[in-house]
Tab-separated table of C-alpha atoms (C1' of nucleotides) in Angstrom:
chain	number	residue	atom	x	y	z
A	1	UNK	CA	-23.636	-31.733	13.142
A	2	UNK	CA	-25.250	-28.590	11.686
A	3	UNK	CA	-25.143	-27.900	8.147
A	4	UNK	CA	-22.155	-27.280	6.011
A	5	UNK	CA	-20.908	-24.462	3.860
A	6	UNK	CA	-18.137	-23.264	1.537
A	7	UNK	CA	-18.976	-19.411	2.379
A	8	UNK	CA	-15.248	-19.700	3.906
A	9	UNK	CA	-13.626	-20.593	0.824
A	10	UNK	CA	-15.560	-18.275	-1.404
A	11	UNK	CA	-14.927	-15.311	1.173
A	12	UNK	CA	-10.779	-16.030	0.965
A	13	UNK	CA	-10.806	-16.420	-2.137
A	14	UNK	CA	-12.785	-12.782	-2.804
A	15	UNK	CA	-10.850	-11.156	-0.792
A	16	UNK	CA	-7.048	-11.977	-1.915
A	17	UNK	CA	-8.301	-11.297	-5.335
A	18	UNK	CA	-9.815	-8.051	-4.801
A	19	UNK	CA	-7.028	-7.081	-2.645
A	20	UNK	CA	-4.229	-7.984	-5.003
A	21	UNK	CA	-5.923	-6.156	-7.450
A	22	UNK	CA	-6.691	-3.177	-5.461
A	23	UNK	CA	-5.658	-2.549	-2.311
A	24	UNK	CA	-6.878	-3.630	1.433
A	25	UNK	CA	-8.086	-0.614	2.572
A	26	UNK	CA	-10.094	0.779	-0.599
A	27	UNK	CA	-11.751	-3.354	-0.466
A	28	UNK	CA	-14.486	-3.512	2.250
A	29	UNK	CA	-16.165	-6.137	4.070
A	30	UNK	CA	-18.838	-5.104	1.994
A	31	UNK	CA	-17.357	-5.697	-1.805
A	32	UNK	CA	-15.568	-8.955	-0.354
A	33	UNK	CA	-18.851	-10.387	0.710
A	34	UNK	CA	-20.855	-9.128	-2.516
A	35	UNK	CA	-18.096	-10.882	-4.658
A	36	UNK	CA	-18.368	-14.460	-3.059
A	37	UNK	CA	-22.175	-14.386	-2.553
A	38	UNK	CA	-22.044	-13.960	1.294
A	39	UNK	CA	-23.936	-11.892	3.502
A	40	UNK	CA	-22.202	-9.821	6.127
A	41	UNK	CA	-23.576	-11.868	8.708
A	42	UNK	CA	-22.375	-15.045	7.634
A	43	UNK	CA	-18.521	-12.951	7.162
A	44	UNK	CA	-18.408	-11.995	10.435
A	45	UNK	CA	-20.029	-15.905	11.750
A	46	UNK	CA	-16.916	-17.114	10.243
A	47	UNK	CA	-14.239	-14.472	10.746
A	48	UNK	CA	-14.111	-11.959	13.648
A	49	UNK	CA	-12.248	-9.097	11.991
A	50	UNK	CA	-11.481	-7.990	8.523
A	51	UNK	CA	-8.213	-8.654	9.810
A	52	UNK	CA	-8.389	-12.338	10.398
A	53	UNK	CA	-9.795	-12.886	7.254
A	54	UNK	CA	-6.678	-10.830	5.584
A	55	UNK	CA	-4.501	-13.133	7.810
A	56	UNK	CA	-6.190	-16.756	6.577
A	57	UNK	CA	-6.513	-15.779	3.313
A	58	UNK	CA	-2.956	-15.015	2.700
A	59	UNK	CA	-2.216	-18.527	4.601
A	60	UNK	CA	-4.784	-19.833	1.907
A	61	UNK	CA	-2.761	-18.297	-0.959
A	62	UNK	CA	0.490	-19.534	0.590
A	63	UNK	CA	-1.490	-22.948	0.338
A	64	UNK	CA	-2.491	-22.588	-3.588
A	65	UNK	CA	0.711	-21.580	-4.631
A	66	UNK	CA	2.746	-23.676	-2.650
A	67	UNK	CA	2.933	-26.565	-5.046
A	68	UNK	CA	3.990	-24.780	-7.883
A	69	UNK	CA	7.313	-23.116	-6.156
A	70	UNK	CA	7.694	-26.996	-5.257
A	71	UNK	CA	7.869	-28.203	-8.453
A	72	UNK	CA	9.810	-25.414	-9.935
A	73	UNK	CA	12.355	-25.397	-7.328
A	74	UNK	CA	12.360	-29.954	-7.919
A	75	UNK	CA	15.738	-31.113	-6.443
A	76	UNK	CA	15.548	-33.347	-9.528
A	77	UNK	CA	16.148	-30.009	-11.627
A	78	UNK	CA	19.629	-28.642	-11.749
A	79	UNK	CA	19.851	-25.664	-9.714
A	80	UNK	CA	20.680	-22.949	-11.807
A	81	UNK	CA	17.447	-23.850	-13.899
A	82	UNK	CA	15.340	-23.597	-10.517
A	83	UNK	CA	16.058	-20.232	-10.917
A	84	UNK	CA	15.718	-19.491	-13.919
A	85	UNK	CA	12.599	-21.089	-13.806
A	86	UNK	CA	11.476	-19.110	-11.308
A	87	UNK	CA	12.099	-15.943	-12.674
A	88	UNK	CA	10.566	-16.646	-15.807
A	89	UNK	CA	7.171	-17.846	-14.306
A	90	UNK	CA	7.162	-14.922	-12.183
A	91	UNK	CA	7.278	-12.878	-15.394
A	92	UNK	CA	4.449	-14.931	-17.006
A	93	UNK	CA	2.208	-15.039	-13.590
A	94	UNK	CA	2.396	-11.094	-13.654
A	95	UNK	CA	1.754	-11.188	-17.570
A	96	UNK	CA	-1.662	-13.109	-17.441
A	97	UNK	CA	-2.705	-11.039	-14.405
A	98	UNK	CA	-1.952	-8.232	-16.605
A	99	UNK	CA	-4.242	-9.390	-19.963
A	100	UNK	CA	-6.377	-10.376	-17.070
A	101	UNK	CA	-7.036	-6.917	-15.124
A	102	UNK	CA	-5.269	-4.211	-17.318
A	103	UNK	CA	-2.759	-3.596	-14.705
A	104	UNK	CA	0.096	-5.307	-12.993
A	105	UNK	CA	-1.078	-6.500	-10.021
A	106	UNK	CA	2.675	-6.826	-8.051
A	107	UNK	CA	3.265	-8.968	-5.123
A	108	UNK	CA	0.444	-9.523	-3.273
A	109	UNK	CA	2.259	-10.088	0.295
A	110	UNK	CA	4.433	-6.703	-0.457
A	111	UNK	CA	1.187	-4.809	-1.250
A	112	UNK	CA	-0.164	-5.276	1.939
A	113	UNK	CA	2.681	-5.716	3.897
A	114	UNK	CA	3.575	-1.984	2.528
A	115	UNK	CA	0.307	-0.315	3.101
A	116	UNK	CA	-0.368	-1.838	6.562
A	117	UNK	CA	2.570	-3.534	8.065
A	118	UNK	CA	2.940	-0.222	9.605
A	119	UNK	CA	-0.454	-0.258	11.579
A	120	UNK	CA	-1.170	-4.255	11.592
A	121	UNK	CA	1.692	-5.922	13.866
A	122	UNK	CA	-0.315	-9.307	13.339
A	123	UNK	CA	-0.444	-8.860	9.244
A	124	UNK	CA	3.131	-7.329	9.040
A	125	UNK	CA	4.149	-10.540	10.879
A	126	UNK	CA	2.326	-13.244	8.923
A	127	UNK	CA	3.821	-11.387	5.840
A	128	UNK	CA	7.392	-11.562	7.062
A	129	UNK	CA	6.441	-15.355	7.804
A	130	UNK	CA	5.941	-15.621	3.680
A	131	UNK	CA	8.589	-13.888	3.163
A	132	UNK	CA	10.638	-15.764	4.747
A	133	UNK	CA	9.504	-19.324	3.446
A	134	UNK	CA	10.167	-17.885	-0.270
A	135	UNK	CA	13.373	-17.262	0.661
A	136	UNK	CA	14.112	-20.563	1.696
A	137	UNK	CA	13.475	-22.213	-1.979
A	138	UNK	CA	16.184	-19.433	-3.016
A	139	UNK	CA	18.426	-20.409	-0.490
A	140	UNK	CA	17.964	-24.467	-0.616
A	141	UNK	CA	18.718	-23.674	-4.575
A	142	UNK	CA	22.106	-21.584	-3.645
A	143	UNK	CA	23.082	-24.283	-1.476
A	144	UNK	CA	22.951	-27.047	-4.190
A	145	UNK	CA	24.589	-24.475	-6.353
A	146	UNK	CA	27.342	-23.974	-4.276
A	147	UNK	CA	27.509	-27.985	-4.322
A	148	UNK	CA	28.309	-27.533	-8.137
A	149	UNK	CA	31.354	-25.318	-7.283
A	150	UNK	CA	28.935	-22.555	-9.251
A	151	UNK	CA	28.958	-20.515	-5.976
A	152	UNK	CA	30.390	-19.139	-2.897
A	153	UNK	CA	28.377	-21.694	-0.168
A	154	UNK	CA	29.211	-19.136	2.395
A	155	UNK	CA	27.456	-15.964	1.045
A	156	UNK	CA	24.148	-18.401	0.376
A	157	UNK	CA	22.241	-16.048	2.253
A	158	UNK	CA	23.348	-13.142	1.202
A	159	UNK	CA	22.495	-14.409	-2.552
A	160	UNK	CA	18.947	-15.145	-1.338
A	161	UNK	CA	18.172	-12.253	-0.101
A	162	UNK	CA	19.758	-10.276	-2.766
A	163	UNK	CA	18.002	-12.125	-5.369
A	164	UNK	CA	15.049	-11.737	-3.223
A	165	UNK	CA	15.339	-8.047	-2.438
A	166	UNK	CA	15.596	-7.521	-6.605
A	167	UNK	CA	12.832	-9.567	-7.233
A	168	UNK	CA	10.164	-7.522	-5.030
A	169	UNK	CA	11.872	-4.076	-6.594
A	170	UNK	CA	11.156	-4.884	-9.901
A	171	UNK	CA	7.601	-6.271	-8.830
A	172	UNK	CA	7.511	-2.728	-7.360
A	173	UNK	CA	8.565	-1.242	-10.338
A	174	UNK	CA	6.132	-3.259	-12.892
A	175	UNK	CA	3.408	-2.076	-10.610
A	176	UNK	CA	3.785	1.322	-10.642
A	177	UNK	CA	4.806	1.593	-14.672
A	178	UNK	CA	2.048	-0.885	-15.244
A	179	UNK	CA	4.272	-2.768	-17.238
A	180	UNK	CA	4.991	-6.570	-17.008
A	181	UNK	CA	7.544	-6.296	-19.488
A	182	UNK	CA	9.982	-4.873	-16.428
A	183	UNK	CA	10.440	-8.170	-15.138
A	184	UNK	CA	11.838	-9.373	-17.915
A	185	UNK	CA	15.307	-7.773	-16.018
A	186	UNK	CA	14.828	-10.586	-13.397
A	187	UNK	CA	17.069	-12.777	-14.942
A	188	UNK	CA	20.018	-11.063	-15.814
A	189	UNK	CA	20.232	-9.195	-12.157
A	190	UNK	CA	20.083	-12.273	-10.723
A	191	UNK	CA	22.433	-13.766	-12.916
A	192	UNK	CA	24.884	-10.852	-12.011
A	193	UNK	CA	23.855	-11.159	-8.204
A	194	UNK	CA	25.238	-14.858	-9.201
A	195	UNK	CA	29.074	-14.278	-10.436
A	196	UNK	CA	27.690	-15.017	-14.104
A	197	UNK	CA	28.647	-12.688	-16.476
A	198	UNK	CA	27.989	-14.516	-19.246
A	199	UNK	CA	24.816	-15.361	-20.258
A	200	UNK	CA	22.721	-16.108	-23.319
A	201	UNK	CA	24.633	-13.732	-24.927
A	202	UNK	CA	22.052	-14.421	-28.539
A	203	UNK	CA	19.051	-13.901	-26.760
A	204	UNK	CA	19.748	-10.540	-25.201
B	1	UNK	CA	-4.059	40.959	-3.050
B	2	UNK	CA	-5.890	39.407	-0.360
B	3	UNK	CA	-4.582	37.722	2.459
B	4	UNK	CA	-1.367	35.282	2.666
B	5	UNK	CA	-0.904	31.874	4.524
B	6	UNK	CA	1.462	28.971	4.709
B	7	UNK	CA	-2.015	26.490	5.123
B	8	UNK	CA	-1.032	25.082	1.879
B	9	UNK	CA	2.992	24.412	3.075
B	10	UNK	CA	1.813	23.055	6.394
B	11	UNK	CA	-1.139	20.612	4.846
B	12	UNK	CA	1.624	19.334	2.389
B	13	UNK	CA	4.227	19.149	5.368
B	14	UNK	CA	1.816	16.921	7.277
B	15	UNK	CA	0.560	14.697	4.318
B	16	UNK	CA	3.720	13.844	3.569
B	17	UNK	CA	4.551	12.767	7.139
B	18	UNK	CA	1.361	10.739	8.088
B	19	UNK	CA	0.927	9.033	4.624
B	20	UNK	CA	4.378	7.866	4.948
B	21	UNK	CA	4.294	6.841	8.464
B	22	UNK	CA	1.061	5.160	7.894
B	23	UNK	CA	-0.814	4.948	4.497
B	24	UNK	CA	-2.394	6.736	2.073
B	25	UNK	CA	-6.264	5.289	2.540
B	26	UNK	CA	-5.956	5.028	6.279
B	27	UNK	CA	-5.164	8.730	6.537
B	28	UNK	CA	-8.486	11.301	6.202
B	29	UNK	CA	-8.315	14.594	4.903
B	30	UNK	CA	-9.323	15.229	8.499
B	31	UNK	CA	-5.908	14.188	10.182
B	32	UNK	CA	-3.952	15.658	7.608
B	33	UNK	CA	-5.786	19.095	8.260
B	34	UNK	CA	-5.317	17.795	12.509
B	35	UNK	CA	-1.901	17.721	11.887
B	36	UNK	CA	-1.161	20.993	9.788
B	37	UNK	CA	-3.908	23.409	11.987
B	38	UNK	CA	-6.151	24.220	9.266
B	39	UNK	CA	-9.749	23.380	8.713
B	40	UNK	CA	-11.483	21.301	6.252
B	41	UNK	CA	-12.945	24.157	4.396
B	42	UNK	CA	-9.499	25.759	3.911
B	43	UNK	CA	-7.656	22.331	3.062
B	44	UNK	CA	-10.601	22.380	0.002
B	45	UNK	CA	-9.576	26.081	-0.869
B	46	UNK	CA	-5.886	24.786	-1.219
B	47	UNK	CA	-6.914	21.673	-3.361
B	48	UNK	CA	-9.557	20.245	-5.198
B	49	UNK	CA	-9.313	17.016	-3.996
B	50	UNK	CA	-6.986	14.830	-1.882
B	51	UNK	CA	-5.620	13.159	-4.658
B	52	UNK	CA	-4.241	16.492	-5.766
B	53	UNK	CA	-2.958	17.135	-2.855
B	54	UNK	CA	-0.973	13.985	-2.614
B	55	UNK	CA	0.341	15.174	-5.983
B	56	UNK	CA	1.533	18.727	-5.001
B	57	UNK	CA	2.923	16.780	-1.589
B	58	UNK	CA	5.132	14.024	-3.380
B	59	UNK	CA	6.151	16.942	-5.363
B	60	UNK	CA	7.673	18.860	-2.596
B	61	UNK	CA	8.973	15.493	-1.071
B	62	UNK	CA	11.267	15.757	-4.001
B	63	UNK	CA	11.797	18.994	-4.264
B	64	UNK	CA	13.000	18.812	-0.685
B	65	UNK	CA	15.218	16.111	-1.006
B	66	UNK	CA	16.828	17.027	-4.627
B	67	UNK	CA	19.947	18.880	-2.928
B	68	UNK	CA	20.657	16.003	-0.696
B	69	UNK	CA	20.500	13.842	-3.876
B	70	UNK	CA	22.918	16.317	-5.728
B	71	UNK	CA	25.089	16.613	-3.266
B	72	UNK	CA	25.475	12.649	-2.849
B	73	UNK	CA	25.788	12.301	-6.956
B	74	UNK	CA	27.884	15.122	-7.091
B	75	UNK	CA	30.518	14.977	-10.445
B	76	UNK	CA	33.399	16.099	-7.782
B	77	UNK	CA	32.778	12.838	-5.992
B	78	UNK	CA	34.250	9.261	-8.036
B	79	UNK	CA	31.525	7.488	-9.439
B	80	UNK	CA	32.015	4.590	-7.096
B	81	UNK	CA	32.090	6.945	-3.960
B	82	UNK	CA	28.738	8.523	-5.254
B	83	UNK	CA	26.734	4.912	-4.841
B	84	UNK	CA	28.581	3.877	-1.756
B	85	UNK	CA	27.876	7.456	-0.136
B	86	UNK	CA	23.951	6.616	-1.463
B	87	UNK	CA	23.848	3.258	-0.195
B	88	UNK	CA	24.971	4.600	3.047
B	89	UNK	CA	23.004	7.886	3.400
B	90	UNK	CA	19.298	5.425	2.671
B	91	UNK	CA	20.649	3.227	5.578
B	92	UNK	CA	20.811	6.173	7.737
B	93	UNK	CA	17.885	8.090	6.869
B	94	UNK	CA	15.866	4.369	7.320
B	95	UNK	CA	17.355	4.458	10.631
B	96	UNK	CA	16.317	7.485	12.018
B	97	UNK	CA	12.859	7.470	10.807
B	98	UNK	CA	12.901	3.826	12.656
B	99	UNK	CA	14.049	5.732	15.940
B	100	UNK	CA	11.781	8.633	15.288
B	101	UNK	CA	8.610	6.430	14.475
B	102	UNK	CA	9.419	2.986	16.265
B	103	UNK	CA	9.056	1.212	12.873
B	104	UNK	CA	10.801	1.480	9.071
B	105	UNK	CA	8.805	3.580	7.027
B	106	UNK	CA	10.259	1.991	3.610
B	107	UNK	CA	9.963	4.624	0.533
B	108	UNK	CA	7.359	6.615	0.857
B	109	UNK	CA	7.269	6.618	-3.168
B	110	UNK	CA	6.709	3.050	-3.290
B	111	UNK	CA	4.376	2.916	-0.846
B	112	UNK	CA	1.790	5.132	-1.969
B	113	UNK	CA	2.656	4.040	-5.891
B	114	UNK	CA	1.676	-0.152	-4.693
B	115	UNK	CA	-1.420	0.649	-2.353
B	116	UNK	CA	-2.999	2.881	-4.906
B	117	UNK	CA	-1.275	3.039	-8.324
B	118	UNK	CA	-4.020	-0.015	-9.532
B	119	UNK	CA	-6.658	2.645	-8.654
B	120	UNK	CA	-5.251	6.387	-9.282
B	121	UNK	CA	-4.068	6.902	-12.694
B	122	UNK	CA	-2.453	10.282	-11.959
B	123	UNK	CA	-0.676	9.005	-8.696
B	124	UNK	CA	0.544	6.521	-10.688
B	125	UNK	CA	2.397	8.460	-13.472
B	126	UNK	CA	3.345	10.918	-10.828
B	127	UNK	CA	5.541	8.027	-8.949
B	128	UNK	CA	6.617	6.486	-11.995
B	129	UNK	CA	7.769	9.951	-13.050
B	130	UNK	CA	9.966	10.326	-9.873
B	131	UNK	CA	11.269	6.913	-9.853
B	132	UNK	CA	12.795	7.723	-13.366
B	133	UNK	CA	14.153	10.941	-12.033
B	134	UNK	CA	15.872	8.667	-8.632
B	135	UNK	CA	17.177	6.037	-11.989
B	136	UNK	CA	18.730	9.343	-13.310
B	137	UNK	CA	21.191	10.189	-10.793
B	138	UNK	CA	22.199	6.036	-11.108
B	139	UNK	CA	22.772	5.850	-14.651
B	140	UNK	CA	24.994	9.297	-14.847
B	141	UNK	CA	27.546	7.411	-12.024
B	142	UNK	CA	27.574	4.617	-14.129
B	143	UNK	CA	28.190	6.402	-16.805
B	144	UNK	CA	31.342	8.147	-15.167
B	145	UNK	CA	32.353	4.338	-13.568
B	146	UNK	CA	32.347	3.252	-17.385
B	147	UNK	CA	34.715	6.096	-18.437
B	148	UNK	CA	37.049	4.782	-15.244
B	149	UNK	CA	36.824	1.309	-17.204
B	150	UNK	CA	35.336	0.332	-14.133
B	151	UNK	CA	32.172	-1.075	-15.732
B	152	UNK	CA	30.744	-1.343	-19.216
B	153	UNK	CA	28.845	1.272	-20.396
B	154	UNK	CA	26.328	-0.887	-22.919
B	155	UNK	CA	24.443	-1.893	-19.548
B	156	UNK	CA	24.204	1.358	-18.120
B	157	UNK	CA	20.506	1.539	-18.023
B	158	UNK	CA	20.111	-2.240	-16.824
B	159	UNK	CA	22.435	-2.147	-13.946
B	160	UNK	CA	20.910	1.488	-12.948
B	161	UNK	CA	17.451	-0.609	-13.199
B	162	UNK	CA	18.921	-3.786	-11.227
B	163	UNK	CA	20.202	-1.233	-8.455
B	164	UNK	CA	17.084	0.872	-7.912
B	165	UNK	CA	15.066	-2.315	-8.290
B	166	UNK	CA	17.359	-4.153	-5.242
B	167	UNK	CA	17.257	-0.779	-3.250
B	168	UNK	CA	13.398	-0.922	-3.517
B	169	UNK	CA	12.860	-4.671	-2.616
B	170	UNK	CA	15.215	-4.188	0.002
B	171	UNK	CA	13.154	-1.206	1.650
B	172	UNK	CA	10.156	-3.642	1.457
B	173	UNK	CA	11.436	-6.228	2.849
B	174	UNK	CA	12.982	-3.669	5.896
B	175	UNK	CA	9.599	-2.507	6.398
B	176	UNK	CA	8.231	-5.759	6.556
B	177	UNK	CA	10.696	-6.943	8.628
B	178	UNK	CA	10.673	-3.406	10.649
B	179	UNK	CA	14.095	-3.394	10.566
B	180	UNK	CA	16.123	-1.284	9.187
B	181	UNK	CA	19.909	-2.991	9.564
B	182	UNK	CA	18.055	-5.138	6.508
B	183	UNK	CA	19.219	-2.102	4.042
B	184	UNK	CA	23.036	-2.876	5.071
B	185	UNK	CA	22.758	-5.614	2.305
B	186	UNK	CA	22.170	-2.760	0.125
B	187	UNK	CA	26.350	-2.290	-0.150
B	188	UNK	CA	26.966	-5.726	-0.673
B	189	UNK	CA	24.238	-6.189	-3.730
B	190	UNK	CA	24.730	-3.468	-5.618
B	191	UNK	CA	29.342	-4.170	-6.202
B	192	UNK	CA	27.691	-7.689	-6.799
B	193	UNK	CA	25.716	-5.745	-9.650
B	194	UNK	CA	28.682	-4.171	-10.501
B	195	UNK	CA	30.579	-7.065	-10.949
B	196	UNK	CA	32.935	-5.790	-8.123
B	197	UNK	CA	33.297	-9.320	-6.357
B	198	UNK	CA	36.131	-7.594	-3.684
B	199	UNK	CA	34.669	-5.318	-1.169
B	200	UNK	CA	36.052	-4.421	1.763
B	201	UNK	CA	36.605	-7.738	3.187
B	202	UNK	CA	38.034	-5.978	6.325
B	203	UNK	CA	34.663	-4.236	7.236
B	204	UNK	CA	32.830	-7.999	6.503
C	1	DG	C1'	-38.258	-37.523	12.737
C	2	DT	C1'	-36.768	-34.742	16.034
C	3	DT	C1'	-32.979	-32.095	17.764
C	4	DC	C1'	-29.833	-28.478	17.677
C	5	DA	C1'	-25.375	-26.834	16.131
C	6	DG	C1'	-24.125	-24.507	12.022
C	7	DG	C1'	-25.222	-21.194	8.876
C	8	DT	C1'	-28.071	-17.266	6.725
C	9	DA	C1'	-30.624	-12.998	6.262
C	10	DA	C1'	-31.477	-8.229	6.846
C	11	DA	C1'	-31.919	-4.502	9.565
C	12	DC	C1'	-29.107	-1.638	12.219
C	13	DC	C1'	-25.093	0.951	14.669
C	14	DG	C1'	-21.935	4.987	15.556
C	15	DA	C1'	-17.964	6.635	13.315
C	16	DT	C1'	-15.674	8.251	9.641
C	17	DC	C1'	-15.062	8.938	4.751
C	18	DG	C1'	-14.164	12.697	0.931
C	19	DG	C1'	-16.294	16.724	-0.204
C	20	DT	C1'	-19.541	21.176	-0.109
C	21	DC	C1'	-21.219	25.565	1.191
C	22	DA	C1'	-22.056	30.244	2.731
C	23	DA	C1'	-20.796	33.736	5.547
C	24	DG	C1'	-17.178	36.288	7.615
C	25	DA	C1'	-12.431	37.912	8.745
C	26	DA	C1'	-7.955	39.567	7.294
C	27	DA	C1'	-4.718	41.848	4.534
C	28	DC	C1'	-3.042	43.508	0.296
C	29	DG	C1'	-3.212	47.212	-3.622
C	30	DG	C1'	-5.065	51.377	-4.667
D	1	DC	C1'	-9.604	54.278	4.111
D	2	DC	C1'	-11.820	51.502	0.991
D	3	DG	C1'	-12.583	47.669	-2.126
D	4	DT	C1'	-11.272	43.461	-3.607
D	5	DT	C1'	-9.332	39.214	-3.173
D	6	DT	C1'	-7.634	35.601	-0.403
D	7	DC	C1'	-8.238	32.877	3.221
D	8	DT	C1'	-10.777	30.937	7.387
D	9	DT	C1'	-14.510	28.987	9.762
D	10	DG	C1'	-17.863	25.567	11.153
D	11	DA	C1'	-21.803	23.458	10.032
D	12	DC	C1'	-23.357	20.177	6.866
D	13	DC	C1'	-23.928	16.321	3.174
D	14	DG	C1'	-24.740	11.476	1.535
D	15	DA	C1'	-22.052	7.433	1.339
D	16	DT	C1'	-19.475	4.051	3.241
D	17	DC	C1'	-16.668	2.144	6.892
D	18	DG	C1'	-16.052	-2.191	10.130
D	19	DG	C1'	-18.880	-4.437	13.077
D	20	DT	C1'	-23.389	-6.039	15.794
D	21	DT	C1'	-27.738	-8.031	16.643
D	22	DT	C1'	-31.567	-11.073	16.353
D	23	DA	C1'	-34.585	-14.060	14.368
D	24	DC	C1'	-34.798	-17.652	11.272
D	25	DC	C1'	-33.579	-21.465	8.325
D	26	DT	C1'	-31.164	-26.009	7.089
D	27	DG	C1'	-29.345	-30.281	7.259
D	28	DA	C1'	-26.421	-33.874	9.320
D	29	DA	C1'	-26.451	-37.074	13.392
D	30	DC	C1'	-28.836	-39.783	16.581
DNA sequence: GTTCAGGTAAACCGATCGGTCAAGAAACGG
DNA sequence: CCGTTTCTTGACCGATCGGTTTACCTGAAC
């Protein structure tokens, strides 16, 4: 019954782009609703709080992205390519938000979880959560690594967490020298994280 | 001539503390003058603007903390000894700002350089500035660990990059997680980076 | 074709934002 | 002691903050 809408949509989508590309406290209800064509009224018919609409909208971009990390991280791909992969579409993600914007934009669930996890309990959570499940595509990798004799299976989690600890600093580090060209490190930490000493030794 | 105050010590003093226990947007030049016992008119005597007085602040952060830093990386100390004694001296310091504040307050460097380096050009420099100084202090132990044969001195500047990279993730991810006993993998990740598979397998 | 939930529009709220101003008080150099 | 400079004070500014309210419109279901 009643008539039907995609303000929702249009108001998630504003507001993890201006967020990612700013920050959440200097993007108000205000410039979210202006950039999705919504009046404030409507925002606040479909979202109580600027808060809840932070919280679905990174659920939303969980949702988007969600498919690519599965297909990158395909069983049906040898592990040590997952990750290698992985690293090198995180470089090109950041690049074309770069061309896009004129800045590196960074991790979007570190951005916020950094500037508010400290005053939100219910944002700092949901980012953990997302943490968390991106860890888990590291970890499933490790394990089927391990399966190869490639790596230790019992420091899997460990390696995850290493591999994701490195990944966020040097998402930290683009960010602030507004430079995508610092991820380009990615892959030879985590190789090292790895055991492999050796890699493409004509490339480098 | 004229009269002499410590206004401008105490409004840096307090900046410093509430931006990193909270954030940069969500703290007004009002709290910050709260905190410190000075009025608005005299915090606008002191500095032209807040940005500039995040500047002067983040430089007395460091200028605070430099003789810790020196003492940690001193060239008495073995190059290995100086990292460990690092890794070890974050975890604590993480720690008792956790028991001080109830939550992990991360790097207050990174912090401020993610929420606001896409929007203040100067803040941005002025963090990226101090995170090469921090890179520093890694690349001259490496550089002594490569004279001990312990490492190879073509990658100094990468593994000092990998390092301060993992230390940064791993300060996100403990103040995501608010929990500091995250930064114990900090040990762990960087003799991984170092190629040093055997750590003390006692203390494991 | 009417009903009515679902959605929109725009005015409005108190609080707070970063920043300004002008007058006065304090203390240093002379 | 005086004059000058430095610092302090408190009122004030327009803009914006997140959020509210109310009346009105629209369209899918029966």
């Amino acid at each position: 019954m009643g008539r039907t809408s995609d303000a929702r949509e249009r108001l998630l989508q504003a507001a993890i782009d201006l967020i990612w590309t700013h920050s959440y406290a200097s993007i108000g209800v205000d410039q979210i609703c202006n950039q999705a064509g919504v009046k404030k009224g409507s925002f606040y018919h479909f979202f109580p709080s600027k808060t809840d609409l932070a919280l679905a909208a990174y659920d939303e971009h969980w949702r988007s992205i969600q498919p690519q990390l599965d297909a990158i991280f395909s069983p049906l791909v040898r592990p040590l390519d997952r990750i290698e992969r992985w690293c090198d579409a995180l470089y090109q993600h950041q690049k074309a938000l770069h061309a896009q914007f004129g800045r590196v934009c960074g991790c979007p669930y570190a951005n916020v979880g950094t500037e508010i996890g400290s005053q939100d309990e219910r944002i700092r959570s949901k980012i953990s959560e997302l943490f968390g499940r991106a860890q888990q595509y590291l970890e499933s990798a490790l394990r089927d690594l391990a399966a190869e004799g490639l790596s230790s299976a019992r420091e899997v989690r460990a390696t995850a967490s290493a591999i994701h600890s490195c990944e966020l600093g040097l998402l930290v580090r683009a960010k602030v020298a507004n430079d995508p060209e610092v991820l380009r490190e990615l892959g030879p930490a985590v190789r090292r994280l790895l055991g492999l000493k050796a890699p493409s030794r004509i490339a480098a």
